């Protein structure tokens, strides 16, 4: 009380004042704990960044564009389905769809009484090794058309060799300009490792790991505008840096042969991703190898890109059907050598596998494989181990090791287990009509659960029989979904159709001249040979057809075959002329009428197609196919009740 009184005596009436000589104790305010200070700083930073992000979006800064690279530049720079050919007055307008003799033209815009399906994928969907009629999209069209007769089923094959989900996303953004779509089928997954496999030819292992991780981070952050601005201001793409480095050394390297390229093993030869054809390949034993990081990138990339395709499809009210592609268990894997004396010893162990197999030394194969696997996850060793188990009837173990060999192989065109899981993750999502496990579908056809060449004729491409099996399951799922637009569908015995088709195509001993059944394979030898699409086989077929017309008095069948070849070579007017010339020589060649009808139907000219279908039927009244052609076209052209 005395202290308070003495201080009060010094206070004027309007306030309190202390004497200058009296010490004043200054007390600090309450301090934030370290934890709260950090949280406050983080919150402030997030608010600032959020404000900047919001501002960038307001002023129109876009997120990252879709990542699209290519390993065959002409595929992406000259896509096969955006070229709209007006043709001439005899051919009409049509869209050129289909790559490399997989011509499936269709009329632009929406057509009445039709159900249109787009098929996206790589070479497996494309039908590598055969012409379009033997590919699975055409088989889907055939079977679904048997069930639905009041609408034209149009299954447009946009499958393109070497395309991964990156290119599928790029392409899917453009199809809506061509008309509406009732269903999109995605049969892809084999090529998700192509980009990384291409780059590891030219990057050290450490560079490749950093590059792959950078791609993953770019994928996570691509939607952020701040990230895009930062990349433009502070960094450059790794591809640009490598290209600059390559160009600087181009003068030195141009005259030097690249002895590090592995003939038949490097997936892209002299044209890697982004056309960096001046880069020098790294010696095989020093390269990065496909492992969990790369497979994780492949799976995430598929899920990321196909997720965007699903978003587009949902926005247009179009369902999606996704298929996990089937590999072959028995296509030899690839592994690069290891350095030093140890690498030489491992190579000797692996190279001995063939002799051990020829001598039925299954235990020796297992012993050699296990010795390599004790040090390295080697695909060749895994494959050898799988073979040793299979020949001793240990089928479950053999299947497991075949799958592991596929996961670790350096050959990039394989669907690895992680990508298969990513594909399966779309099952049951809103907008997904169905998910088909093609691998399980094919394994169920073998008594021991293997996928043999009977259904997949090389590492990833379905055989002509495999395409029947796949198409049957696709149609089963489509009809099972009970789409309102297909409410008129009749019941089908899908299994019988598949079995009949497989039997018919395996019994063929010559090429089928029916335009809708010609598979293009070579029947001249003891074994039927698939077309090597980009090794000149198709060009040889076409040259032989045209040379047959250059002789004196070519036959009507020569002209018919030339018409077929011209059609699948995108030469529709010339094909129509060839079939007409065949009829001039032989008016009784009924198939020329039918082929012409089928081609005209493809481009939407139903009235003319019906006229030629009737001519074919008049020429061969007992032909059931011609009867169906006429009935279908009449149904599609019939006026619909209002």
Coordinates of C-alpha atoms in Angstrom, one line a residue:
X1 CA 0.0 0.0 0.0
X2 CA 2.8 2.4 0.8
X3 CA 4.4 1.7 -2.6
X4 CA 1.2 2.4 -4.4
X5 CA 0.7 5.6 -2.4
X6 CA 4.1 6.9 -3.1
X7 CA 3.7 6.3 -6.9
X8 CA 0.3 7.8 -6.9
X9 CA 1.7 11.0 -5.4
X10 CA 3.8 11.5 -8.5
X11 CA 0.9 11.0 -10.9
X12 CA -0.8 14.0 -12.4
X13 CA -4.6 14.0 -12.7
X14 CA -4.6 13.0 -16.4
X15 CA -2.4 10.0 -16.1
X16 CA 0.4 8.1 -14.5
X17 CA 4.0 9.3 -14.7
X18 CA 7.1 7.8 -13.2
X19 CA 10.2 9.8 -12.2
X20 CA 13.1 9.7 -14.6
X21 CA 15.3 8.2 -12.0
X22 CA 13.1 5.3 -11.2
X23 CA 14.0 2.1 -13.0
X24 CA 11.3 0.6 -15.3
X25 CA 11.0 -3.1 -15.8
X26 CA 10.0 -4.0 -19.4
X27 CA 8.2 -7.3 -19.6
X28 CA 8.3 -9.3 -22.9
X29 CA 5.0 -10.7 -24.3
X30 CA 4.3 -14.4 -24.3
X31 CA 6.6 -16.3 -26.6
X32 CA 5.5 -19.0 -29.2
X33 CA 6.9 -22.4 -28.6
X34 CA 9.3 -23.6 -31.2
X35 CA 6.7 -26.0 -32.6
X36 CA 4.1 -23.3 -32.9
X37 CA 6.6 -21.0 -34.5
X38 CA 7.4 -23.6 -37.2
X39 CA 3.7 -24.2 -37.8
X40 CA 3.1 -20.5 -38.0
X41 CA 5.9 -20.1 -40.6
X42 CA 4.6 -23.1 -42.6
X43 CA 1.1 -21.7 -42.5
X44 CA 2.3 -18.3 -43.7
X45 CA 4.3 -19.9 -46.5
X46 CA 1.4 -22.0 -47.6
X47 CA -0.9 -19.0 -47.6
X48 CA 1.6 -17.0 -49.7
X49 CA 2.1 -19.9 -52.1
X50 CA -1.6 -20.6 -52.3
X51 CA -2.2 -16.9 -53.1
X52 CA 0.4 -17.0 -55.8
X53 CA -1.1 -20.3 -57.2
X54 CA -4.6 -18.8 -57.2
X55 CA -3.3 -15.6 -58.9
X56 CA -1.5 -17.6 -61.6
X57 CA -4.7 -19.5 -62.3
X58 CA -6.7 -16.3 -62.4
X59 CA -4.4 -14.8 -65.0
X60 CA -4.6 -17.9 -67.2
X61 CA -1.3 -19.7 -66.5
X62 CA -1.9 -23.3 -67.5
X63 CA -0.6 -26.5 -65.9
X64 CA 1.8 -28.8 -67.6
X65 CA 0.8 -30.1 -71.0
X66 CA 0.4 -33.8 -71.4
X67 CA 3.8 -35.5 -71.5
X68 CA 4.1 -37.0 -75.0
X69 CA 7.3 -38.5 -76.3
X70 CA 7.8 -40.8 -79.2
X71 CA 10.2 -43.5 -80.3
X72 CA 9.0 -43.6 -83.9
X73 CA 8.5 -40.0 -84.9
X74 CA 6.2 -40.5 -87.8
X75 CA 3.6 -42.2 -85.6
X76 CA 3.0 -39.2 -83.5
X77 CA 3.8 -36.5 -86.0
X78 CA 1.6 -38.0 -88.7
X79 CA -1.1 -39.9 -86.8
X80 CA -3.2 -42.2 -88.8
X81 CA -6.6 -41.0 -87.9
X82 CA -6.7 -37.2 -88.2
X83 CA -6.3 -37.2 -92.0
X84 CA -9.7 -36.6 -93.5
X85 CA -9.5 -37.6 -97.2
X86 CA -12.3 -36.0 -99.3
X87 CA -11.5 -38.4 -102.1
X88 CA -13.3 -37.8 -105.4
X89 CA -17.0 -37.9 -106.4
X90 CA -16.8 -41.7 -106.7
X91 CA -15.3 -42.2 -103.3
X92 CA -16.9 -39.6 -101.1
X93 CA -15.6 -38.3 -97.9
X94 CA -14.1 -40.6 -95.3
X95 CA -11.7 -40.5 -92.4
X96 CA -8.4 -42.5 -92.8
X97 CA -8.2 -44.6 -89.7
X98 CA -5.7 -47.3 -89.1
X99 CA -1.9 -47.5 -89.4
X100 CA 0.2 -49.6 -91.7
X101 CA -2.3 -51.6 -93.8
X102 CA -4.8 -51.6 -90.9
X103 CA -7.2 -49.4 -92.9
X104 CA -10.6 -49.1 -91.3
X105 CA -12.1 -46.0 -92.9
X106 CA -15.3 -44.4 -91.6
X107 CA -17.6 -41.6 -92.5
X108 CA -16.9 -38.4 -90.5
X109 CA -19.5 -37.2 -88.1
X110 CA -22.4 -39.2 -86.6
X111 CA -24.2 -41.8 -88.7
X112 CA -27.8 -42.8 -88.0
X113 CA -28.4 -46.4 -86.8
X114 CA -24.8 -47.0 -85.8
X115 CA -22.9 -47.9 -82.6
X116 CA -19.3 -46.7 -82.8
X117 CA -16.4 -48.0 -80.8
X118 CA -12.8 -46.5 -80.6
X119 CA -10.0 -49.0 -79.9
X120 CA -6.8 -47.5 -78.5
X121 CA -3.5 -49.3 -77.8
X122 CA -0.1 -50.2 -79.2
X123 CA 0.9 -52.8 -81.6
X124 CA -1.1 -55.6 -79.8
X125 CA -4.4 -53.6 -80.4
X126 CA -3.2 -52.6 -83.8
X127 CA -2.8 -56.3 -84.8
X128 CA 0.9 -56.4 -85.6
X129 CA 1.6 -59.3 -88.0
X130 CA -1.7 -59.4 -89.8
X131 CA -4.1 -57.2 -91.8
X132 CA -7.0 -55.5 -90.1
X133 CA -9.6 -58.3 -90.7
X134 CA -7.5 -60.7 -88.4
X135 CA -7.0 -58.1 -85.6
X136 CA -9.2 -58.2 -82.6
X137 CA -11.1 -54.9 -83.2
X138 CA -12.5 -56.3 -86.5
X139 CA -13.4 -59.6 -84.7
X140 CA -15.3 -57.5 -82.1
X141 CA -17.1 -55.8 -84.9
X142 CA -18.1 -59.1 -86.5
X143 CA -19.4 -60.8 -83.4
X144 CA -21.2 -57.8 -82.0
X145 CA -22.9 -57.2 -85.4
X146 CA -24.3 -60.8 -85.2
X147 CA -26.0 -59.8 -82.0
X148 CA -27.2 -56.3 -83.1
X149 CA -28.8 -56.2 -86.5
X150 CA -30.7 -52.9 -86.5
X151 CA -27.5 -50.8 -86.0
X152 CA -24.2 -50.8 -87.9
X153 CA -21.4 -51.7 -85.5
X154 CA -18.3 -49.7 -86.3
X155 CA -15.1 -50.6 -84.4
X156 CA -12.4 -48.2 -85.4
X157 CA -8.9 -49.5 -84.8
X158 CA -6.6 -46.6 -83.7
X159 CA -4.0 -49.0 -82.4
X160 CA -0.5 -47.7 -83.3
X161 CA 2.8 -49.5 -83.1
X162 CA 5.0 -48.4 -80.1
X163 CA 2.3 -46.2 -78.5
X164 CA 2.2 -46.1 -74.8
X165 CA -0.4 -44.4 -72.6
X166 CA 1.3 -41.1 -73.3
X167 CA 0.3 -41.2 -77.0
X168 CA -3.1 -42.7 -76.2
X169 CA -3.9 -39.6 -74.1
X170 CA -2.7 -37.3 -76.9
X171 CA -4.8 -39.2 -79.4
X172 CA -7.9 -39.4 -77.3
X173 CA -8.2 -35.7 -77.0
X174 CA -8.7 -35.5 -80.8
X175 CA -11.3 -38.2 -81.6
X176 CA -14.2 -36.1 -80.4
X177 CA -13.7 -33.8 -83.4
X178 CA -14.6 -36.8 -85.6
X179 CA -18.0 -37.4 -84.1
X180 CA -19.5 -39.1 -81.0
X181 CA -18.4 -42.4 -79.6
X182 CA -20.5 -45.1 -77.8
X183 CA -17.6 -46.9 -76.2
X184 CA -13.8 -46.6 -75.9
X185 CA -11.7 -49.8 -75.5
X186 CA -8.1 -49.5 -74.2
X187 CA -5.9 -52.5 -74.9
X188 CA -2.5 -51.2 -73.8
X189 CA 0.2 -51.6 -71.2
X190 CA 3.1 -53.3 -73.1
X191 CA 4.9 -50.1 -74.0
X192 CA 5.0 -48.1 -70.7
X193 CA 8.8 -48.8 -70.3
X194 CA 9.7 -47.8 -73.8
X195 CA 10.8 -44.3 -73.0
X196 CA 13.0 -45.4 -70.1
X197 CA 14.4 -48.3 -72.1
X198 CA 15.3 -45.8 -74.8
X199 CA 17.1 -43.4 -72.5
X200 CA 19.1 -46.0 -70.6
X201 CA 20.9 -46.8 -73.8
X202 CA 22.4 -43.3 -73.6
X203 CA 22.5 -42.6 -69.8
X204 CA 24.6 -43.9 -67.0
X205 CA 22.8 -45.8 -64.3
X206 CA 23.0 -42.8 -61.9
X207 CA 21.8 -40.4 -64.5
X208 CA 18.9 -42.7 -65.4
X209 CA 17.8 -43.0 -61.8
X210 CA 17.8 -39.3 -61.3
X211 CA 15.9 -38.8 -64.6
X212 CA 13.3 -41.4 -63.6
X213 CA 12.7 -39.8 -60.2
X214 CA 12.5 -36.4 -61.9
X215 CA 9.8 -37.7 -64.2
X216 CA 7.8 -39.0 -61.2
X217 CA 8.0 -35.7 -59.4
X218 CA 7.0 -33.8 -62.6
X219 CA 4.0 -36.1 -62.8
X220 CA 3.0 -35.4 -59.3
X221 CA 3.4 -31.6 -59.6
X222 CA 2.2 -31.1 -63.2
X223 CA -1.1 -29.4 -62.2
X224 CA 0.6 -26.7 -60.1
X225 CA 1.0 -23.4 -61.9
X226 CA 3.9 -22.4 -59.6
X227 CA 5.8 -25.5 -60.6
X228 CA 5.4 -24.7 -64.3
X229 CA 6.6 -21.1 -63.8
X230 CA 9.5 -22.3 -61.7
X231 CA 10.5 -24.8 -64.4
X232 CA 10.5 -22.2 -67.1
X233 CA 12.5 -19.7 -65.0
X234 CA 14.9 -21.9 -63.2
X235 CA 15.4 -25.1 -65.2
X236 CA 15.5 -26.9 -68.5
X237 CA 14.2 -30.3 -69.5
X238 CA 16.7 -33.1 -69.2
X239 CA 16.1 -33.9 -72.8
X240 CA 17.2 -30.4 -73.9
X241 CA 20.4 -30.6 -71.9
X242 CA 21.3 -34.0 -73.4
X243 CA 20.5 -32.7 -76.9
X244 CA 22.7 -29.7 -76.3
X245 CA 25.5 -31.9 -75.1
X246 CA 25.1 -34.2 -78.1
X247 CA 25.1 -31.4 -80.6
X248 CA 28.4 -30.1 -79.1
X249 CA 30.1 -33.4 -79.8
X250 CA 28.3 -34.2 -83.0
X251 CA 31.3 -33.1 -85.2
X252 CA 33.6 -35.5 -83.3
X253 CA 31.2 -38.4 -83.1
X254 CA 29.7 -38.3 -86.5
X255 CA 32.4 -40.3 -88.2
X256 CA 32.8 -42.8 -85.3
X257 CA 30.8 -46.0 -85.4
X258 CA 28.8 -46.6 -82.2
X259 CA 30.0 -50.1 -81.1
X260 CA 28.0 -50.0 -77.9
X261 CA 24.7 -50.4 -79.6
X262 CA 23.4 -53.9 -79.0
X263 CA 22.1 -55.2 -82.3
X264 CA 18.6 -56.5 -81.9
X265 CA 18.5 -55.6 -78.2
X266 CA 18.5 -51.8 -78.0
X267 CA 14.9 -51.0 -78.7
X268 CA 15.4 -47.9 -80.8
X269 CA 18.7 -48.3 -82.6
X270 CA 20.0 -44.9 -83.8
X271 CA 16.7 -43.1 -83.1
X272 CA 16.1 -42.9 -79.4
X273 CA 13.5 -40.7 -77.7
X274 CA 13.4 -37.1 -78.9
X275 CA 15.5 -38.2 -81.9
X276 CA 18.8 -37.7 -80.1
X277 CA 20.5 -39.7 -82.7
X278 CA 23.9 -38.0 -82.1
X279 CA 24.2 -39.5 -78.6
X280 CA 26.7 -42.2 -78.0
X281 CA 25.5 -45.4 -76.5
X282 CA 26.9 -46.5 -73.1
X283 CA 28.6 -49.9 -73.0
X284 CA 26.0 -52.5 -72.2
X285 CA 27.6 -53.7 -68.9
X286 CA 27.5 -50.1 -67.5
X287 CA 23.9 -49.3 -68.3
X288 CA 20.9 -48.7 -66.0
X289 CA 18.7 -51.8 -65.7
X290 CA 15.0 -52.1 -65.5
X291 CA 14.0 -52.4 -61.8
X292 CA 11.4 -51.5 -59.2
X293 CA 11.8 -47.7 -59.8
X294 CA 11.3 -48.0 -63.5
X295 CA 8.3 -50.3 -63.1
X296 CA 6.8 -48.0 -60.6
X297 CA 7.1 -45.1 -63.1
X298 CA 5.5 -47.2 -65.8
X299 CA 2.6 -48.1 -63.5
X300 CA 2.0 -44.6 -62.3
X301 CA 2.3 -43.2 -65.8
X302 CA -0.4 -45.6 -67.1
X303 CA -2.7 -44.8 -64.2
X304 CA -2.1 -41.1 -64.6
X305 CA -2.7 -41.0 -68.4
X306 CA -5.6 -43.4 -68.7
X307 CA -7.2 -41.6 -65.7
X308 CA -7.2 -38.5 -67.8
X309 CA -8.7 -40.4 -70.7
X310 CA -11.4 -41.7 -68.4
X311 CA -12.1 -38.1 -67.3
X312 CA -12.6 -37.1 -70.9
X313 CA -14.8 -40.1 -71.6
X314 CA -17.0 -39.3 -68.6
X315 CA -17.4 -35.7 -69.7
X316 CA -18.8 -37.0 -73.0
X317 CA -20.9 -39.7 -71.4
X318 CA -18.9 -42.5 -73.1
X319 CA -18.0 -45.6 -71.1
X320 CA -14.5 -47.1 -71.1
X321 CA -13.5 -50.8 -71.3
X322 CA -9.9 -51.5 -70.2
X323 CA -8.0 -54.7 -70.9
X324 CA -4.8 -56.0 -69.3
X325 CA -2.8 -57.4 -72.3
X326 CA -1.5 -60.9 -72.3
X327 CA 2.2 -61.7 -72.8
X328 CA 3.8 -64.9 -74.0
X329 CA 5.6 -66.9 -71.2
X330 CA 8.0 -68.5 -73.7
X331 CA 9.6 -65.5 -75.5
X332 CA 13.2 -65.4 -74.5
X333 CA 14.0 -62.4 -72.2
X334 CA 17.0 -60.1 -72.5
X335 CA 19.6 -59.1 -69.9
X336 CA 22.7 -57.1 -70.5
X337 CA 26.1 -58.4 -69.5
X338 CA 27.9 -57.7 -66.2
X339 CA 31.4 -56.2 -65.9
X340 CA 34.7 -57.8 -65.1
X341 CA 35.7 -61.4 -64.5
X342 CA 32.5 -62.1 -62.5
X343 CA 30.5 -60.9 -65.5
X344 CA 32.4 -63.3 -67.8
X345 CA 31.7 -66.1 -65.4
X346 CA 28.0 -65.3 -65.2
X347 CA 27.8 -65.1 -69.0
X348 CA 29.4 -68.6 -69.2
X349 CA 26.8 -70.0 -66.8
X350 CA 23.9 -68.5 -68.8
X351 CA 25.3 -69.5 -72.2
X352 CA 25.5 -73.1 -71.0
X353 CA 21.7 -73.2 -70.6
X354 CA 21.0 -74.5 -74.1
X355 CA 23.5 -77.4 -73.9
X356 CA 22.1 -78.3 -70.5
X357 CA 18.6 -78.3 -71.9
X358 CA 19.6 -80.4 -74.9
X359 CA 21.0 -82.9 -72.4
X360 CA 17.9 -82.8 -70.2
X361 CA 20.0 -81.6 -67.3
X362 CA 17.3 -79.8 -65.5
X363 CA 19.1 -79.8 -62.2
X364 CA 22.2 -78.3 -63.9
X365 CA 20.0 -75.5 -65.3
X366 CA 18.6 -74.8 -61.9
X367 CA 22.1 -74.8 -60.4
X368 CA 23.5 -72.3 -63.0
X369 CA 20.5 -70.1 -62.7
X370 CA 20.6 -69.9 -58.9
X371 CA 24.3 -69.1 -58.9
X372 CA 23.6 -66.0 -61.1
X373 CA 20.5 -65.0 -59.1
X374 CA 22.5 -65.1 -55.9
X375 CA 24.2 -61.9 -57.1
X376 CA 21.8 -60.3 -59.7
X377 CA 18.1 -60.1 -60.6
X378 CA 18.9 -61.5 -64.0
X379 CA 16.0 -62.2 -66.5
X380 CA 17.9 -64.9 -68.4
X381 CA 18.6 -66.7 -65.2
X382 CA 15.0 -66.5 -64.1
X383 CA 13.9 -67.8 -67.5
X384 CA 16.3 -70.7 -67.3
X385 CA 15.1 -71.5 -63.8
X386 CA 11.5 -71.4 -65.0
X387 CA 12.3 -73.8 -67.8
X388 CA 14.0 -76.2 -65.4
X389 CA 10.9 -76.3 -63.2
X390 CA 8.5 -76.7 -66.2
X391 CA 10.3 -79.7 -67.6
X392 CA 10.1 -81.3 -64.1
X393 CA 6.3 -80.6 -64.1
X394 CA 6.6 -78.1 -61.3
X395 CA 4.2 -75.8 -63.2
X396 CA 3.3 -73.3 -60.4
X397 CA 7.0 -72.5 -59.7
X398 CA 7.7 -72.3 -63.4
X399 CA 4.8 -69.8 -64.0
X400 CA 6.1 -67.6 -61.1
X401 CA 9.6 -67.5 -62.5
X402 CA 8.4 -66.8 -66.1
X403 CA 6.5 -63.8 -64.7
X404 CA 9.6 -62.6 -62.7
X405 CA 11.7 -63.0 -65.9
X406 CA 9.2 -60.8 -67.7
X407 CA 9.4 -58.2 -64.9
X408 CA 13.2 -57.9 -65.0
X409 CA 13.9 -58.3 -68.8
X410 CA 15.5 -55.4 -70.6
X411 CA 13.2 -55.9 -73.6
X412 CA 10.8 -53.0 -73.1
X413 CA 7.7 -54.3 -74.9
X414 CA 6.3 -56.3 -72.0
X415 CA 3.4 -55.7 -69.6
X416 CA 5.1 -55.9 -66.2
X417 CA 3.1 -56.9 -63.0
X418 CA 3.1 -53.4 -61.7
X419 CA 1.4 -52.1 -64.8
X420 CA -1.1 -55.0 -64.8
X421 CA -2.0 -53.9 -61.2
X422 CA -2.4 -50.3 -62.4
X423 CA -4.8 -51.5 -65.2
X424 CA -6.8 -53.6 -62.7
X425 CA -7.2 -50.5 -60.5
X426 CA -9.7 -49.1 -63.0
X427 CA -12.1 -52.0 -62.4
X428 CA -15.3 -50.7 -60.8
X429 CA -14.6 -47.0 -61.3
X430 CA -17.4 -44.7 -62.4
X431 CA -17.4 -44.6 -66.2
X432 CA -15.6 -48.0 -66.6
X433 CA -17.9 -50.4 -68.3
X434 CA -15.7 -53.4 -67.7
X435 CA -12.1 -54.6 -66.9
X436 CA -10.8 -57.7 -68.6
X437 CA -7.7 -59.5 -67.4
X438 CA -6.4 -60.7 -70.8
X439 CA -3.5 -62.6 -69.1
X440 CA -5.9 -64.6 -66.9
X441 CA -8.2 -65.1 -69.9
X442 CA -5.4 -66.7 -71.9
X443 CA -4.0 -68.7 -69.0
X444 CA -7.4 -70.3 -68.4
X445 CA -7.2 -71.8 -71.9
X446 CA -4.1 -73.8 -71.1
X447 CA -4.2 -76.9 -68.9
X448 CA -1.1 -75.9 -66.9
X449 CA -1.8 -72.1 -67.0
X450 CA 0.8 -71.1 -69.5
X451 CA 0.5 -68.6 -72.3
X452 CA 1.9 -70.2 -75.4
X453 CA 2.5 -69.1 -79.0
X454 CA -0.9 -70.5 -80.0
X455 CA -2.5 -67.4 -78.5
X456 CA 0.4 -64.9 -78.4
X457 CA 2.6 -65.5 -81.4
X458 CA 5.6 -63.6 -80.1
X459 CA 6.4 -61.5 -77.0
X460 CA 3.1 -59.5 -76.9
X461 CA 1.1 -59.7 -80.1
X462 CA -2.0 -61.9 -80.0
X463 CA -2.1 -64.6 -82.7
X464 CA -5.1 -64.9 -85.1
X465 CA -6.6 -67.4 -82.6
X466 CA -5.8 -65.1 -79.7
X467 CA -7.7 -62.3 -81.3
X468 CA -10.8 -64.5 -81.5
X469 CA -10.5 -65.3 -77.8
X470 CA -10.1 -61.7 -76.8
X471 CA -12.9 -60.5 -79.1
X472 CA -15.3 -63.0 -77.7
X473 CA -14.6 -61.8 -74.1
X474 CA -15.0 -58.2 -75.1
X475 CA -18.4 -58.8 -76.7
X476 CA -19.5 -60.9 -73.8
X477 CA -18.8 -57.9 -71.4
X478 CA -20.4 -55.4 -73.7
X479 CA -23.6 -57.4 -74.0
X480 CA -23.5 -58.2 -70.3
X481 CA -23.5 -54.5 -69.5
X482 CA -27.0 -54.2 -71.0
X483 CA -26.4 -50.8 -72.6
X484 CA -29.6 -49.1 -73.5
X485 CA -28.3 -48.3 -77.0
X486 CA -27.9 -52.1 -77.6
X487 CA -31.2 -53.1 -76.1
X488 CA -32.2 -54.9 -79.3
X489 CA -29.2 -57.3 -79.1
X490 CA -29.9 -61.0 -79.6
X491 CA -28.4 -63.7 -77.4
X492 CA -25.2 -65.2 -78.7
X493 CA -23.3 -68.4 -78.1
X494 CA -19.9 -66.6 -77.8
X495 CA -17.9 -69.7 -77.0
X496 CA -19.2 -71.5 -80.2
X497 CA -18.4 -68.4 -82.3
X498 CA -14.8 -68.3 -80.9
X499 CA -14.3 -72.0 -81.4
X500 CA -15.6 -71.9 -85.0
X501 CA -13.4 -68.9 -85.9
X502 CA -10.3 -70.5 -84.4
X503 CA -10.9 -73.7 -86.3
X504 CA -11.6 -72.0 -89.6
X505 CA -8.5 -69.8 -89.5
X506 CA -6.1 -72.7 -88.4
X507 CA -7.4 -74.8 -91.3
X508 CA -6.7 -72.3 -94.0
X509 CA -4.1 -73.2 -96.5
X510 CA -4.2 -70.1 -98.7
X511 CA -5.0 -66.4 -98.4
X512 CA -8.7 -65.6 -98.2
X513 CA -9.7 -63.2 -101.0
X514 CA -12.7 -61.9 -99.0
X515 CA -11.9 -58.3 -98.1
X516 CA -13.3 -58.7 -94.6
X517 CA -11.3 -62.0 -94.0
X518 CA -7.9 -61.5 -95.7
X519 CA -5.3 -61.8 -93.0
X520 CA -2.3 -61.1 -95.2
X521 CA -0.1 -63.9 -93.8
X522 CA 2.2 -65.9 -96.1
X523 CA 0.7 -69.4 -96.8
X524 CA 3.3 -70.4 -99.3
X525 CA 5.4 -72.6 -97.0
X526 CA 4.8 -75.4 -94.6
X527 CA 4.1 -72.9 -91.8
X528 CA 2.0 -69.8 -92.1
X529 CA 4.2 -66.7 -91.6
X530 CA 3.0 -63.4 -90.0
X531 CA 3.7 -60.1 -91.7
X532 CA 6.7 -58.2 -90.4
X533 CA 5.0 -54.8 -90.6
X534 CA 8.0 -52.5 -90.8
X535 CA 10.5 -54.9 -92.5
X536 CA 9.0 -54.6 -96.0
X537 CA 6.6 -57.6 -96.1
X538 CA 3.5 -55.5 -96.8
X539 CA 5.4 -53.6 -99.6
X540 CA 6.4 -56.9 -101.1
X541 CA 2.8 -58.0 -101.1
X542 CA 1.6 -54.8 -102.8
X543 CA 4.5 -54.9 -105.4
X544 CA 3.6 -58.5 -106.3
X545 CA -0.1 -57.6 -106.8
X546 CA 0.7 -54.6 -109.1
X547 CA 3.3 -56.6 -111.0
X548 CA 0.6 -59.3 -111.7
X549 CA -1.4 -56.6 -113.5
X550 CA 1.6 -55.5 -115.7
X551 CA 1.6 -58.7 -117.7
X552 CA -0.5 -59.3 -120.8
X553 CA -4.1 -60.2 -120.0
X554 CA -4.2 -60.3 -116.2
X555 CA -7.0 -62.3 -114.8
X556 CA -10.1 -61.2 -112.9
X557 CA -8.6 -62.6 -109.7
X558 CA -5.4 -60.6 -110.3
X559 CA -7.6 -57.5 -110.4
X560 CA -9.6 -58.6 -107.3
X561 CA -6.4 -59.2 -105.3
X562 CA -5.0 -55.8 -106.4
X563 CA -8.2 -54.2 -105.3
X564 CA -7.9 -55.7 -101.9
X565 CA -4.3 -54.5 -101.6
X566 CA -5.1 -51.0 -102.7
X567 CA -7.9 -50.8 -100.2
X568 CA -5.6 -51.7 -97.3
X569 CA -3.0 -49.3 -98.8
X570 CA -5.5 -46.4 -98.3
X571 CA -6.2 -46.2 -102.0
X572 CA -10.0 -46.5 -101.9
X573 CA -10.8 -45.0 -105.4
X574 CA -8.2 -47.2 -107.0
X575 CA -9.6 -50.3 -105.2
X576 CA -13.1 -49.6 -106.4
X577 CA -11.7 -49.3 -110.0
X578 CA -9.8 -52.6 -109.6
X579 CA -12.9 -54.6 -108.5
X580 CA -14.9 -53.0 -111.4
X581 CA -12.2 -54.1 -113.8
X582 CA -12.4 -57.6 -112.4
X583 CA -16.1 -57.7 -113.1
X584 CA -15.5 -56.4 -116.7
X585 CA -13.2 -59.5 -117.3
X586 CA -15.5 -61.9 -115.4
X587 CA -19.0 -60.7 -114.7
X588 CA -19.6 -63.9 -112.7
X589 CA -16.9 -63.1 -110.1
X590 CA -19.5 -62.6 -107.3
X591 CA -16.9 -61.8 -104.7
X592 CA -15.9 -58.6 -106.6
X593 CA -19.4 -57.3 -105.9
X594 CA -19.2 -58.3 -102.3
X595 CA -15.8 -56.7 -101.7
X596 CA -17.0 -53.5 -103.3
X597 CA -20.1 -53.5 -101.2
X598 CA -18.1 -54.0 -98.0
X599 CA -15.7 -51.2 -98.8
X600 CA -18.5 -48.7 -99.6
X601 CA -20.2 -49.7 -96.4
X602 CA -17.0 -48.8 -94.5
X603 CA -17.1 -45.2 -95.8
X604 CA -20.8 -44.7 -95.0
X605 CA -22.2 -45.1 -98.5
X606 CA -24.9 -47.5 -97.5
X607 CA -27.2 -47.1 -100.5
X608 CA -24.4 -48.0 -103.0
X609 CA -23.2 -50.7 -100.7
X610 CA -26.7 -52.2 -100.7
X611 CA -26.8 -52.1 -104.5
X612 CA -23.6 -54.1 -104.8
X613 CA -24.6 -56.5 -102.0
X614 CA -27.7 -57.3 -103.9
X615 CA -25.7 -57.8 -107.0
X616 CA -23.5 -60.2 -105.1
X617 CA -26.5 -62.1 -103.8
X618 CA -28.1 -62.2 -107.3
X619 CA -24.8 -63.7 -108.5
X620 CA -24.6 -66.3 -105.7
X621 CA -28.1 -66.7 -104.2
X622 CA -27.1 -69.4 -101.8
X623 CA -24.3 -67.4 -100.2
X624 CA -25.2 -66.9 -96.5
X625 CA -22.8 -64.0 -96.0
X626 CA -24.2 -62.1 -99.0
X627 CA -27.7 -62.7 -97.6
X628 CA -26.6 -61.2 -94.3
X629 CA -25.0 -58.2 -96.0
X630 CA -28.3 -57.4 -97.8
X631 CA -30.4 -57.9 -94.7
X632 CA -28.2 -55.7 -92.5
X633 CA -28.0 -52.8 -95.0
X634 CA -31.7 -52.9 -95.6
X635 CA -32.3 -52.8 -91.8
X636 CA -30.0 -49.8 -91.4
X637 CA -31.6 -47.9 -94.3
X638 CA -35.1 -48.6 -93.2
X639 CA -36.9 -45.5 -91.8
X640 CA -37.2 -45.5 -88.1
X641 CA -40.7 -44.9 -86.5
X642 CA -41.0 -41.4 -85.0

